[in-house]
Every structure is written in structure tokens, then in C-alpha cells.
Amino acid sequence: MSFIKKNISVTKSVRDYALFCTFKHALRRHPVFASGRAGLVLLNAPEGYLPKDYGNAVVAELYPDDDFRRADAGFMYIGVKDKPDKAKGDYEDDCQNKKRAVIVVEHGAVVPPEVILGADIIVDILPISARDFRAACHVVLGMKVSDEEANRILQYPHDHVWAALRRGRPVSDVIRRLSEVVIQQDVSAPKRPERDVPPLSVMHGYGDAKEWGVNLARDISDWQNGRITWDDIDRGIVLSGPPGVGKSIFAKAVAKECDVKLIATSLGRWQARGHLGDLLRAMRADFAAAKDAAPAILFIDEIDSVGDREKFTHDNKDYSVQVVNGFLECLDGLDGREGVVVIAATNNIARIDPAVLRAGRLDRHVKIPLPDGQARLAILHQHIEGIILIDVLAPLRAATVGMTGADLAKVARDARRLARREKRALTVDDLRAALPEVVRIDGEYRRSIAVHEAGHTVVGNELKHGTYLGTQIVDQVVMNGADQQGGAAYFDMPRVCRRDRYFYHGQITIMLAGLAAEEVILGSTGDGAGSGSNSDLAMATRLATLIETMFGMGASFRHSSATSDEELEKLRAGDRELAFRVDCKLASQFVRAKEILESNRSLLDAVTDALVESGTITPKQYEELARQHQMRQVGQVGGVNDFKTDAYKDGTSLKQDSLSGAA
């Protein structure tokens, strides 16, 4: 009883004492730590339990005398929603240099390699057993409970169990109360089964990925019927795209379409099993399970967590390299991978080791885009189970701009909740109420966007940088926090051409033309051209840096493999001369764009007025405006002639646009 006297916190409730019992059972796997000496233990909470559930148990273990300041001890929790960088930072602050430390991890959470390497032991905490429950009832309530009664009580939701237990209340009364509540809930509010994911062929918004999945289903059927060999089937695919576009749901829909078993996993689940050897065993076990169930689909979420061997830091390089090598071995398989298709998902394809994407492994990459207007309506129609005709949903198209499939699912849930509260059928008004606010763009703000896009339009055409397709600005924006375009000027270029310094300088000039137009007409620039990684300034800065560091078109021929914005920013921050050259390049091309626009001021004004008036300009309309401008310039040397060159032919598609905040 010495423990009970020192640690009153865990004896205040049956719940806390029962959890403490399971916690102490797990610590016995590390006898040195359990005896009160130094150590760092990582404990995996069972599925359905939260790390913070063990808070009182952790505090009772680490601070038995309630002296938090003097004790050289620390603890932390890692949840499924915690980013690896956050977990790493918490570990360094709270546990890494402590004499005694405890880390509790939620089931399915991603544990950074630094934490895995630092732990002396990794142990699974077991769920509350009948023995733990009986001990807790005895210590906290003075209640005697048999094994049979304990097992029966623990079948009920644990939150109900803790609420039903009170000092002096007989066990039979506790069981009666629990059963009556469950019966009442079953009668009054029957649980509705979860909505099943439909086959891929009837889903919307997946673009090329849908075509791949439907074709895969045909191929697997042909393979099962002996018409083709497994060599004729795609072994795997990597899906990339922003969060919420439905990569996980896609895997379920493909499995449904193919009528095969789906096995879902991730590096986080493998890491949760323990040290490197445990991780690799868990990885191989999932591949083996998929092969045993063949034909089957193995879905690996957040595949970029496996990493790229060329980008690992020195401290954890050996550990991480072995993880990648183990994954490659599983992909190859000593006796093949017949019957197993691997679908991997990532938000960032650039973080994946190139060897993973090599032919014969995950050699096909498909990007899942944000759904377009028609797809958004179809997805919403599917989430409301078709009870409102899709044509009736058409007015909601504008309010759903920029939404993912997950966003639309939330809209449907919120709308159903509104209808339930008023005890009536779902209506379009419920969906409209669940959508974010739509704000109309007009007045001076509309004109500022028109000025910006007119700048891209005029400079792009004067430099003859590809084939002009048209320009448009939006009439309204959705206040949902997502990056949205206020307008765009579209140019189409040949896929293959020679690209030299003049070509790339021309691209930068067009990118900065929106800002230049603002300064020419409005006298100052707005902040929209710098909003987001795909903004005008971000793209121009990125390209100017690559010219200097990768393309061999700068002050030296030195090559750098840095391509991401983060890597390029580090290069500029560490090299003042490089940063200065990039600044000069941007400044000179801004001046160039401004000179072109000043030489074509009447055309710039005309394009701006047309955009304000109608919101769009077609190539034919632009030709007419340019013809009228040329007629006014007869007898004068056009400023644009100074910039004519055959080098301005691109090999990729170029779109110059501004976000909704652009001016």
C-alpha cells in the first residue's frame, strides 16, 4: 500500500487505477526502469485508447513525491494527428536528455526515427483486463467483482462503465443499468451502418486514376480467367495530390471494382511495432498477407514517409537507408509479387526515393486533381445518396470551388444534420447553408484583378510566348480559406523546343507582368502576386534561381540538384552572391515588362476595360484590340519590337494567373 499513499491521483477513479495497472504491466518489460532507475520507454497504446488516458499513471510513475521541478524526468504523447516534426521537437524538449522518460503513442501514429532510436524498449500496453478491472474496483470502491462479472461489464462501452460504477452500488445493479441503457439506445436510435464505398466505375473526380483502376479490374479478370499473364498487369501505382482528394477512398473503390481484398497499411503502422527489426518484420508481414490473399491490393498511405536515401540526415541515415532497402526488397519479392497490386499515396512525389519509382516497382504515377465543377456536383450528389437531382444542385457549383471530396462529404454531413434537427427531408437550402460564404468581386477590386491579368495578357502576346488561348477573371470567390484564382491568362506552348536563357527570361518577364501592370495603371502593387507557392513571385523566384544553379545559364556552370522551394531558399540564404544575382534578374525582367506595357499603354487599358466589362477575352477579341492599338501607333516604332525573338517558344504549358487576393 506504500504506492497508494504516495500516489493518490490514480486511486480516485476505477478508470485511472485500471489504466495504471495495464501501464505497470507494460513497464515490467524493462526491469531497470520499473525499479526506479534510468531509462526511456516507448509504450504503444492499444487501439481505441488515447495516450492522454495514461496521464495520471505516467505522472504517478515519474513523480511519486509530486516534486516536478527536482525530478529529472519527462514524458510526451504522440497522436495520429501529430506531424513527425512536432513529435521530434517535443521529444528533444521533453525526453531526450532526461534521466527517466516515458513516451505514449496512439495506435497508428507515425513515430519519428529519432524517437525509435532513443527508446531503450518499445512495449505494447494491453487493454484493460478482467484482473485489472477487479483490482481497481477493490482498491477504489472496496467492491468485490468476480472474473465472470468483470468480463461481462467490460463488454460495454468503457465510458458507460466508469459512469455506472459508484461506491456502495452492487455489481448486479451496475450490470443492470448498463444493459438497460444499451437496450434503450438500440430501440430508440438504431445504429445506421456506415456508408459503403461504391465501385470505382461509378465514382467521380479521379480523372486518369479512374481510367487506370477500371482497366486494372478488366486485367485482373482476364488474368484470373487465364487470358493474360501477370506480366501484362501494372504492378503498382503512386497517387499524388493534395490532402482530401480521396486517395484512401480510391484504393477502397479500386478493390471493390476488382472484387479483391484490400490490405491498408503505412510506415507509421510499421514503426509502431518497435525497433528496426520489428518494423521490417511488420512490413514483410503485410506484403506476405497480400500475397496469401492474392489477387489483392496492398494500399500504402503516405509513402513519402519512407523517404529518399539521398536526402537523409547523417544522424539517422543508416536506420532510414535500411528502411528504404527493406521496402525495395518487398516490392521486388524473392519469388515475385504475382497477384498483388500496390497502390501508394503521397502528398509530395518529390520526397520518394527514385528507386521506388523504377520500372517494375511503382513505375506509374497519376496525380489526382481537385475535382472540376461537374465532378464536384456529382460527388455531392453521391454523398447525399441521390435524394436531390443533380440538375437541382447546379446553383451550388460556384460555392464549391476549390473543394476536395472530403470537403464535400463534410458539407453533406452538415446539411443532413440541419435537416435532422428540423425533422424533415434534406433540401438544397440545407446544402447551401452548409457551404462557405460566396463573396462577389466588383468595383475597384474587380478592376485591380483585371489590370493584373491584362498585364500578363499583353506581355505574353507581345513576346509571342506560345499560343494565346484567352483570359478571364472571376465574378466571385468562396470564403473557405483555400487558394483561389482571381483570374488567369492562358498560353499554350509546344511540348518540345529549345530553351535557352532568352526563353527563361521571357517566362520571368511574363510572370512579373501582372505586377508591372499594377504599377503602370494603379501606381502601386498589391499582395496577391505573392500568395502561395504557385503565385507569380514564387514561380519567378524559383525559375530565376534554377537559371543560376541548375541550367548553366548564370554566373557559373556549377550544377545543383536542389529543386524544391525549401532547398532553393537555403541556397539563397547561404550564398549572398546568388541571392543578389536572383534579385537583379527579377528586377531587370520587371523593368522589361513595365517598358513593354508603357509602350502599349492604350492596349493595356483596352484589355483591362474589356475584362472589367465581360470578365473574359478570347484570342479573336484580343486581335481586334491589338489591331486598333496598332492603327493608333501607325508611324511610331513599337516598344515591343525591341524584344522580338524566335527564342520565345516554350515546351510546356504556361498559365499566368493571380490569386483571388491579387491586385
XYZ file of C-alpha atoms in Angstrom:
663
model
C 0.000 0.000 0.000
C 3.032 2.340 0.031
C 2.349 3.247 -3.587
C -1.268 4.151 -2.853
C -0.276 6.507 -0.067
C 2.197 8.374 -2.253
C 0.075 8.496 -5.409
C -3.469 9.410 -4.562
C -4.279 10.596 -8.136
C -4.653 7.113 -9.633
C -6.819 5.877 -6.769
C -9.548 8.452 -7.276
C -11.288 6.538 -10.069
C -11.627 2.954 -11.206
C -10.697 4.043 -14.704
C -7.361 5.605 -13.705
C -6.370 2.716 -11.451
C -7.242 0.105 -14.084
C -5.205 2.001 -16.682
C -2.361 2.302 -14.193
C -2.378 -1.476 -13.778
C -2.007 -2.018 -17.542
C 0.695 0.660 -17.581
C 2.692 -1.062 -14.812
C 2.368 -4.451 -16.550
C 3.997 -2.922 -19.655
C 6.838 -1.321 -17.628
C 7.822 -4.703 -16.203
C 9.311 -5.491 -19.620
C 12.067 -3.020 -18.597
C 13.000 -4.172 -15.045
C 15.645 -1.460 -14.607
C 13.179 1.328 -15.365
C 10.401 -0.340 -13.360
C 12.688 -0.333 -10.308
C 13.004 3.450 -10.480
C 16.329 3.737 -12.269
C 17.228 5.457 -15.556
C 15.680 4.614 -18.892
C 13.475 5.741 -21.765
C 10.458 3.588 -22.612
C 8.095 3.917 -25.569
C 4.631 2.485 -24.953
C 2.104 1.771 -27.718
C -1.446 2.402 -26.508
C -3.985 -0.223 -27.602
C -6.428 0.612 -30.379
C -9.287 2.755 -29.080
C -7.264 4.247 -26.197
C -5.764 7.768 -26.214
C -2.223 8.466 -24.938
C -3.546 11.078 -22.509
C -5.705 8.362 -20.883
C -2.494 7.235 -19.189
C -1.604 10.729 -17.946
C -2.187 10.067 -14.232
C -0.351 6.745 -14.473
C 2.665 8.405 -16.111
C 2.775 11.194 -13.521
C 2.442 8.683 -10.667
C 5.361 6.684 -12.082
C 7.725 9.559 -12.847
C 6.923 11.893 -9.950
C 5.988 9.730 -6.938
C 6.821 12.539 -4.494
C 4.967 15.200 -6.539
C 8.238 17.095 -6.996
C 8.052 18.020 -10.679
C 10.893 20.547 -10.635
C 13.549 18.460 -8.954
C 12.811 15.203 -10.736
C 15.000 14.557 -13.786
C 12.108 13.009 -15.704
C 9.928 13.795 -18.698
C 7.096 12.414 -20.777
C 5.221 13.080 -24.011
C 2.346 11.760 -26.122
C 2.321 11.123 -29.879
C -1.107 11.135 -31.535
C -2.186 10.111 -35.035
C -2.713 13.771 -35.967
C 0.739 14.870 -34.811
C 3.228 15.721 -37.544
C 6.611 13.944 -37.324
C 8.430 17.295 -36.983
C 6.283 18.244 -33.990
C 6.847 14.877 -32.343
C 10.582 15.184 -32.927
C 10.631 18.663 -31.392
C 8.627 17.541 -28.345
C 10.982 14.608 -27.898
C 14.058 16.843 -27.954
C 12.484 19.272 -25.483
C 10.814 16.889 -23.034
C 12.500 13.484 -23.122
C 15.815 13.212 -24.954
C 18.061 14.457 -22.153
C 16.037 13.234 -19.184
C 17.221 10.504 -16.827
C 13.794 8.829 -16.884
C 11.276 9.349 -19.669
C 8.019 7.815 -20.896
C 6.517 8.220 -24.390
C 2.973 7.001 -25.030
C 1.970 6.545 -28.689
C -1.560 6.365 -30.091
C -2.361 3.349 -32.273
C -1.476 4.174 -35.885
C 0.592 7.283 -35.125
C 3.845 7.963 -37.006
C 6.869 7.814 -34.700
C 9.974 9.735 -35.904
C 13.150 7.620 -36.297
C 14.895 9.780 -33.667
C 12.367 8.666 -31.058
C 12.625 4.999 -32.096
C 16.415 5.150 -31.848
C 16.329 6.846 -28.451
C 13.975 4.373 -26.787
C 15.506 1.611 -24.639
C 12.470 -0.571 -25.230
C 9.188 -0.438 -27.143
C 6.263 -2.205 -25.493
C 2.573 -2.616 -26.286
C 0.209 -1.679 -23.469
C -2.568 -4.261 -23.280
C -6.252 -3.331 -22.984
C -7.831 -3.373 -19.523
C -8.292 -7.000 -18.458
C -10.768 -8.524 -16.023
C -7.947 -8.788 -13.477
C -7.098 -5.077 -13.812
C -10.764 -4.141 -13.502
C -11.272 -6.280 -10.387
C -8.191 -4.763 -8.725
C -9.361 -1.249 -9.494
C -12.850 -1.872 -8.127
C -11.357 -3.336 -4.939
C -8.836 -0.522 -4.305
C -11.002 2.455 -5.296
C -14.523 1.369 -4.335
C -13.999 -1.525 -1.957
C -16.142 -3.563 -4.360
C -15.674 -7.288 -4.900
C -16.140 -8.349 -8.535
C -15.831 -11.879 -9.915
C -13.992 -12.724 -13.135
C -17.286 -13.503 -14.852
C -18.825 -10.185 -13.760
C -15.718 -8.256 -14.806
C -15.642 -9.839 -18.253
C -19.326 -9.100 -18.728
C -19.010 -5.458 -17.640
C -16.004 -4.839 -19.884
C -18.091 -5.777 -22.937
C -19.972 -2.486 -22.582
C -18.603 0.915 -23.743
C -15.976 1.889 -21.192
C -17.332 5.426 -20.792
C -20.637 3.857 -19.706
C -18.839 1.522 -17.318
C -16.994 4.323 -15.477
C -20.250 6.287 -15.181
C -22.187 3.327 -13.773
C -19.652 2.490 -11.041
C -20.302 4.152 -7.684
C -19.248 3.363 -4.143
C -21.878 1.253 -2.402
C -23.661 0.251 -5.612
C -23.917 -3.557 -6.017
C -22.287 -5.159 -9.040
C -25.640 -6.588 -10.129
C -27.090 -3.070 -10.225
C -24.162 -1.862 -12.335
C -24.740 -4.631 -14.883
C -28.496 -3.982 -14.942
C -28.013 -0.270 -15.584
C -25.523 -0.891 -18.378
C -27.796 -3.392 -20.131
C -30.853 -1.121 -19.863
C -29.025 1.832 -21.395
C -27.811 -0.282 -24.319
C -31.287 -1.772 -24.901
C -32.847 1.683 -24.796
C -30.326 3.012 -27.304
C -30.863 0.058 -29.620
C -34.647 0.614 -29.609
C -34.781 4.398 -29.807
C -31.811 5.057 -32.075
C -30.779 2.044 -34.123
C -27.261 2.398 -35.394
C -27.104 3.040 -39.081
C -24.458 1.055 -40.941
C -21.535 3.015 -42.365
C -21.876 4.128 -45.958
C -20.116 1.654 -48.180
C -17.625 2.863 -50.772
C -19.057 2.180 -54.251
C -17.076 0.619 -57.112
C -14.665 2.977 -58.854
C -16.630 2.951 -62.125
C -19.499 4.934 -60.561
C -17.314 7.447 -58.700
C -16.351 10.924 -59.881
C -13.420 13.328 -59.795
C -10.498 10.903 -60.183
C -9.545 11.685 -63.795
C -6.805 9.452 -65.213
C -6.626 7.473 -61.965
C -10.182 6.250 -62.528
C -9.347 5.041 -66.031
C -6.334 3.163 -64.642
C -8.425 1.494 -61.933
C -11.213 0.418 -64.271
C -8.670 -1.043 -66.704
C -6.960 -2.832 -63.807
C -10.243 -4.548 -62.935
C -10.540 -5.837 -66.516
C -6.919 -7.032 -66.496
C -7.292 -8.896 -63.194
C -10.422 -10.582 -64.508
C -8.557 -11.619 -67.677
C -5.651 -12.921 -65.552
C -7.967 -14.963 -63.350
C -9.536 -16.474 -66.469
C -6.151 -17.336 -67.975
C -6.371 -14.920 -70.902
C -3.234 -12.962 -69.897
C -0.229 -13.493 -67.605
C 0.590 -11.390 -64.554
C 3.412 -9.742 -66.515
C 0.736 -7.955 -68.557
C -0.700 -6.204 -65.481
C 0.526 -2.997 -63.833
C 2.354 -3.964 -60.640
C 1.676 -0.716 -58.837
C 0.873 2.964 -58.940
C 1.671 6.086 -56.939
C -1.186 8.521 -56.423
C -0.300 12.108 -55.587
C -2.456 15.089 -54.827
C -3.429 17.492 -52.055
C -4.972 16.201 -48.825
C -8.670 15.410 -49.060
C -8.893 14.434 -52.736
C -9.737 10.864 -51.732
C -6.589 8.783 -52.223
C -7.566 6.315 -49.477
C -11.144 6.082 -50.755
C -9.740 5.497 -54.249
C -7.929 2.378 -53.021
C -11.144 1.045 -51.461
C -13.090 1.790 -54.648
C -10.487 0.026 -56.816
C -10.627 -3.053 -54.579
C -14.420 -3.000 -54.859
C -14.222 -2.627 -58.638
C -11.729 -5.505 -58.903
C -13.621 -7.600 -56.324
C -10.410 -8.331 -54.412
C -9.237 -7.942 -50.821
C -7.739 -4.615 -49.698
C -4.921 -4.540 -47.129
C -4.199 -0.999 -45.921
C -1.017 -0.020 -44.093
C 1.574 2.755 -43.695
C 5.096 3.347 -42.441
C 3.590 4.686 -39.217
C 1.927 1.346 -38.525
C 5.153 -0.497 -39.235
C 7.159 1.839 -36.989
C 4.681 1.407 -34.157
C 5.735 -2.246 -33.848
C 9.123 -1.305 -32.390
C 12.759 -1.024 -33.428
C 14.124 -1.527 -36.935
C 13.859 -5.322 -36.868
C 10.237 -5.151 -35.685
C 9.436 -2.553 -38.355
C 10.859 -4.693 -41.143
C 9.019 -7.773 -39.882
C 5.722 -5.846 -39.861
C 6.419 -4.585 -43.392
C 7.152 -8.082 -44.708
C 4.099 -9.453 -42.911
C 1.767 -7.056 -44.764
C 3.284 -7.969 -48.129
C 3.004 -11.665 -47.218
C -0.645 -11.219 -46.165
C -1.429 -9.572 -49.504
C 0.235 -12.411 -51.381
C -1.661 -15.022 -49.364
C -4.926 -13.259 -50.280
C -3.999 -12.817 -53.968
C -5.407 -11.330 -56.018
C -5.250 -8.437 -53.575
C -4.470 -4.741 -53.369
C -1.927 -3.501 -50.838
C -2.527 0.189 -50.085
C 0.384 2.080 -48.511
C -0.543 5.546 -47.291
C 1.950 8.438 -47.031
C 4.593 6.531 -48.978
C 6.858 9.604 -48.905
C 7.451 8.831 -45.196
C 9.743 6.014 -46.357
C 11.974 8.783 -47.709
C 14.765 9.294 -50.224
C 18.188 7.845 -49.400
C 19.983 10.812 -50.972
C 18.263 13.287 -48.637
C 18.638 11.597 -45.246
C 20.498 13.434 -42.488
C 23.701 11.937 -41.162
C 22.349 11.092 -37.680
C 19.627 8.729 -38.890
C 20.935 7.791 -42.298
C 21.806 4.157 -41.529
C 18.397 3.456 -39.974
C 16.456 5.169 -42.770
C 18.507 3.600 -45.567
C 17.729 0.142 -44.183
C 14.008 1.011 -44.141
C 14.132 2.004 -47.826
C 16.180 -1.069 -48.736
C 13.742 -3.316 -46.903
C 10.830 -1.709 -48.723
C 12.532 -2.212 -52.094
C 13.102 -5.877 -51.272
C 9.402 -6.289 -50.505
C 8.455 -4.578 -53.775
C 10.736 -6.882 -55.745
C 9.952 -10.071 -53.818
C 12.297 -13.062 -53.920
C 9.619 -15.159 -55.615
C 7.783 -12.344 -57.339
C 4.691 -10.412 -56.373
C 2.164 -12.247 -58.530
C -1.407 -11.376 -57.652
C -0.510 -8.290 -55.594
C -1.029 -4.728 -56.864
C 0.499 -1.984 -54.713
C -1.250 1.377 -54.560
C 0.767 4.044 -52.754
C -0.394 7.539 -51.835
C 1.573 10.725 -51.227
C 1.104 14.471 -50.978
C 4.637 15.048 -52.295
C 6.009 12.803 -55.044
C 9.409 14.571 -54.894
C 10.166 13.046 -51.475
C 10.056 9.448 -52.731
C 13.309 7.586 -53.415
C 13.733 7.304 -57.225
C 14.420 3.560 -56.868
C 10.863 3.067 -55.593
C 9.560 4.561 -58.842
C 11.802 2.444 -61.051
C 10.311 0.237 -63.781
C 8.873 -2.952 -62.343
C 8.124 -1.377 -58.960
C 5.803 1.612 -58.561
C 6.547 2.846 -62.053
C 3.244 4.588 -62.805
C 2.409 7.978 -61.305
C -1.040 9.547 -61.531
C -1.928 12.877 -59.995
C -5.439 13.187 -58.583
C -6.532 16.779 -59.214
C -9.085 18.832 -57.380
C -12.473 17.953 -58.917
C -13.868 20.311 -61.546
C -17.329 21.853 -61.351
C -19.247 18.927 -62.832
C -17.306 16.389 -60.768
C -17.953 18.383 -57.567
C -21.696 18.284 -58.176
C -21.540 14.544 -58.926
C -19.550 13.873 -55.729
C -22.000 15.926 -53.660
C -24.897 14.107 -55.336
C -23.311 10.799 -54.362
C -22.757 11.852 -50.739
C -26.450 12.758 -50.341
C -27.349 9.376 -51.879
C -29.047 10.989 -54.872
C -32.099 12.245 -52.981
C -31.809 15.607 -54.796
C -31.493 15.638 -58.582
C -28.062 16.675 -59.803
C -29.589 19.371 -62.036
C -31.139 20.944 -58.947
C -27.654 21.110 -57.369
C -26.246 23.155 -60.284
C -26.545 26.562 -58.491
C -24.095 25.261 -55.852
C -21.250 24.837 -58.354
C -19.644 28.227 -57.690
C -19.822 27.839 -53.904
C -17.861 24.566 -54.071
C -14.860 25.938 -55.983
C -11.581 24.552 -54.627
C -13.274 21.853 -52.541
C -11.976 18.306 -52.261
C -14.048 15.158 -51.969
C -13.516 15.274 -48.192
C -14.793 18.869 -48.075
C -17.925 17.888 -49.998
C -18.517 14.922 -47.695
C -18.458 17.322 -44.734
C -20.932 19.629 -46.483
C -23.299 16.681 -46.942
C -22.932 15.669 -43.267
C -23.578 19.197 -42.025
C -26.593 19.575 -44.317
C -28.096 16.283 -43.136
C -27.621 17.436 -39.552
C -29.584 20.625 -40.251
C -32.421 18.625 -41.785
C -32.419 16.133 -38.889
C -32.746 18.870 -36.312
C -35.885 20.133 -38.016
C -37.129 16.559 -38.620
C -37.607 16.917 -42.364
C -36.106 15.798 -45.658
C -32.845 17.249 -46.945
C -33.158 20.282 -49.238
C -30.849 22.354 -51.426
C -31.153 25.155 -48.875
C -29.606 22.856 -46.255
C -26.632 22.240 -48.548
C -26.354 25.935 -49.309
C -26.349 26.731 -45.585
C -23.556 24.203 -45.028
C -21.370 25.764 -47.731
C -18.948 28.645 -47.078
C -19.884 32.207 -47.912
C -19.607 33.370 -51.532
C -18.401 36.962 -51.998
C -18.919 38.841 -55.247
C -15.922 40.628 -56.780
C -16.832 44.049 -58.098
C -15.834 47.704 -58.025
C -12.194 48.696 -57.633
C -11.185 45.222 -56.526
C -12.509 43.718 -59.761
C -10.674 46.375 -61.742
C -7.382 45.666 -59.919
C -7.612 41.984 -60.871
C -8.429 42.964 -64.469
C -5.330 45.208 -64.550
C -3.147 42.364 -63.292
C -4.396 39.837 -65.839
C -4.267 42.408 -68.630
C -0.535 42.786 -67.883
C 0.080 39.041 -68.328
C -2.039 39.055 -71.484
C -0.315 41.968 -73.248
C 3.272 40.981 -72.404
C 2.681 37.320 -73.252
C 1.282 38.264 -76.652
C 3.913 40.908 -77.402
C 6.697 38.424 -76.643
C 4.846 35.796 -78.710
C 5.404 33.319 -75.884
C 3.279 30.463 -77.173
C -0.282 30.436 -78.495
C -2.670 32.713 -76.645
C -5.871 30.908 -75.565
C -7.717 33.638 -73.705
C -8.039 35.483 -70.395
C -10.693 35.509 -67.714
C -11.382 36.918 -64.265
C -13.842 35.501 -61.745
C -17.062 37.143 -60.596
C -16.970 35.728 -57.068
C -14.784 33.850 -54.587
C -15.611 31.286 -51.925
C -14.519 32.190 -48.389
C -13.270 28.712 -47.476
C -9.618 29.513 -46.814
C -8.391 27.744 -49.962
C -6.090 29.374 -52.502
C -8.242 30.603 -55.361
C -7.521 32.336 -58.635
C -8.922 35.779 -59.176
C -8.175 35.387 -62.858
C -5.816 33.871 -65.395
C -4.238 34.452 -68.814
C -3.767 31.173 -70.693
C -0.974 30.368 -73.161
C -0.313 27.029 -74.856
C 3.195 26.059 -75.985
C 4.793 23.236 -77.993
C 5.803 20.303 -75.809
C 9.282 20.113 -77.309
C 11.552 23.049 -78.179
C 14.938 24.575 -77.465
C 15.044 26.514 -74.225
C 17.837 28.986 -73.665
C 18.489 31.993 -71.426
C 16.238 34.252 -73.524
C 13.381 31.783 -73.270
C 13.531 31.619 -69.469
C 13.991 35.361 -69.142
C 10.864 35.755 -71.241
C 8.954 33.492 -68.859
C 10.032 35.578 -65.876
C 9.040 38.750 -67.707
C 5.518 37.406 -68.254
C 5.301 36.201 -64.647
C 6.082 39.713 -63.400
C 3.883 41.463 -65.959
C 0.849 41.448 -63.667
C 2.714 43.411 -61.010
C 4.179 45.699 -63.660
C 0.688 46.487 -64.972
C -0.493 47.360 -61.468
C 2.359 49.828 -61.093
C 1.770 51.347 -64.535
C -2.002 51.848 -64.119
C -2.623 51.876 -60.359
C 0.663 53.359 -59.190
C 1.425 50.556 -56.718
C 1.403 46.758 -56.453
C -0.862 44.534 -54.351
C -0.019 41.411 -52.356
C -1.849 38.804 -54.456
C 1.146 38.036 -56.682
C 2.982 36.587 -53.696
C 0.229 34.413 -52.214
C 1.190 30.747 -52.236
C 3.792 28.515 -53.837
C 2.187 28.872 -57.293
C 1.968 32.654 -57.208
C 3.698 34.882 -59.756
C 6.525 35.889 -57.418
C 7.094 32.341 -56.153
C 7.362 30.936 -59.693
C 9.567 33.786 -60.916
C 11.923 33.478 -57.932
C 12.098 29.709 -58.360
C 12.895 29.985 -62.072
C 15.484 32.745 -61.592
C 17.286 30.587 -59.019
C 17.240 27.496 -61.248
C 18.729 29.525 -64.104
C 21.683 30.288 -61.839
C 22.060 26.928 -60.096
C 20.860 24.152 -62.408
C 20.504 25.243 -66.041
C 24.067 26.519 -66.550
C 22.783 29.929 -67.655
C 24.033 32.008 -64.723
C 27.379 33.258 -63.471
C 28.885 29.748 -63.483
C 28.311 26.261 -64.840
C 28.138 24.754 -61.346
C 25.158 22.410 -61.057
C 22.925 21.963 -58.025
C 20.260 19.270 -57.668
C 18.106 21.474 -55.418
C 14.616 21.897 -56.879
C 12.126 22.407 -54.048
C 11.367 25.886 -52.743
C 12.800 24.947 -49.359
C 16.082 23.747 -50.866
C 16.377 26.769 -53.151
C 15.696 29.125 -50.238
C 18.574 27.504 -48.319
C 20.871 28.036 -51.315
C 19.992 31.722 -51.489
C 20.278 32.180 -47.735
C 23.745 30.596 -47.704
C 25.087 32.406 -50.762
C 24.755 36.191 -50.747
C 26.099 36.477 -54.265
C 23.477 34.043 -55.572
C 20.696 35.926 -53.775
C 21.983 39.185 -55.291
C 22.020 37.722 -58.838
C 18.469 36.403 -58.409
C 17.301 39.809 -57.166
C 18.953 41.533 -60.130
C 17.402 39.104 -62.599
C 13.917 39.643 -61.183
C 14.349 43.408 -61.102
C 15.593 43.609 -64.689
C 12.727 41.488 -66.031
C 10.209 43.552 -64.057
C 11.607 46.680 -65.714
C 11.405 44.941 -69.074
C 7.740 44.034 -68.527
C 6.971 47.570 -67.423
C 8.626 49.072 -70.530
C 6.579 46.780 -72.788
C 3.361 47.824 -71.077
C 4.210 51.530 -71.113
C 4.876 51.253 -74.850
C 1.481 49.615 -75.277
C -0.456 51.628 -72.714
C -3.581 52.093 -74.831
C -3.743 48.325 -75.494
C -3.259 47.609 -71.792
C -6.134 49.982 -70.917
C -8.368 48.439 -73.580
C -7.754 44.880 -72.370
C -8.387 45.977 -68.772
C -11.692 47.645 -69.691
C -12.818 44.584 -71.650
C -12.081 42.282 -68.708
C -13.948 44.547 -66.288
C -16.899 44.663 -68.687
C -17.308 40.976 -69.603
C -14.842 39.021 -67.456
C -13.311 37.238 -70.473
C -11.276 37.933 -73.600
C -10.957 35.496 -76.494
C -7.979 35.389 -78.871
C -10.158 36.929 -81.586
C -11.183 39.797 -79.313
C -7.567 40.421 -78.371
C -6.548 40.509 -82.040
C -9.145 43.209 -82.670
C -7.972 45.258 -79.676
C -4.349 44.881 -80.792
C -5.293 45.912 -84.368
C -6.953 49.067 -83.078
C -3.880 49.808 -80.979
C -1.590 49.348 -83.993
C -3.698 51.749 -86.006
C -3.179 54.372 -83.302
C 0.540 53.651 -83.364
C 0.997 53.998 -87.144
C 4.234 55.764 -87.925
C 5.724 55.023 -84.487
C 8.324 52.398 -83.503
C 6.541 49.971 -81.144
C 8.459 49.357 -77.936
C 7.713 45.704 -78.231
C 9.802 45.345 -81.416
C 12.905 45.717 -79.296
C 12.085 42.394 -77.679
C 11.106 40.250 -80.655
C 12.998 36.954 -80.806
C 12.434 33.492 -82.161
C 13.671 32.070 -78.852
C 10.325 32.585 -77.129
C 8.783 29.214 -77.850
C 8.121 27.046 -74.841
C 7.988 23.302 -74.464
C 5.444 23.247 -71.662
C 2.056 24.698 -70.884
C 2.216 28.132 -69.246
C -0.574 29.831 -67.354
C -0.090 33.257 -65.792
C -2.632 33.924 -63.134
C -3.346 35.801 -59.952
C -4.991 34.557 -56.806
C -8.215 35.983 -55.506
C -6.183 38.410 -53.401
C -4.297 39.783 -56.413
C -4.450 43.412 -57.257
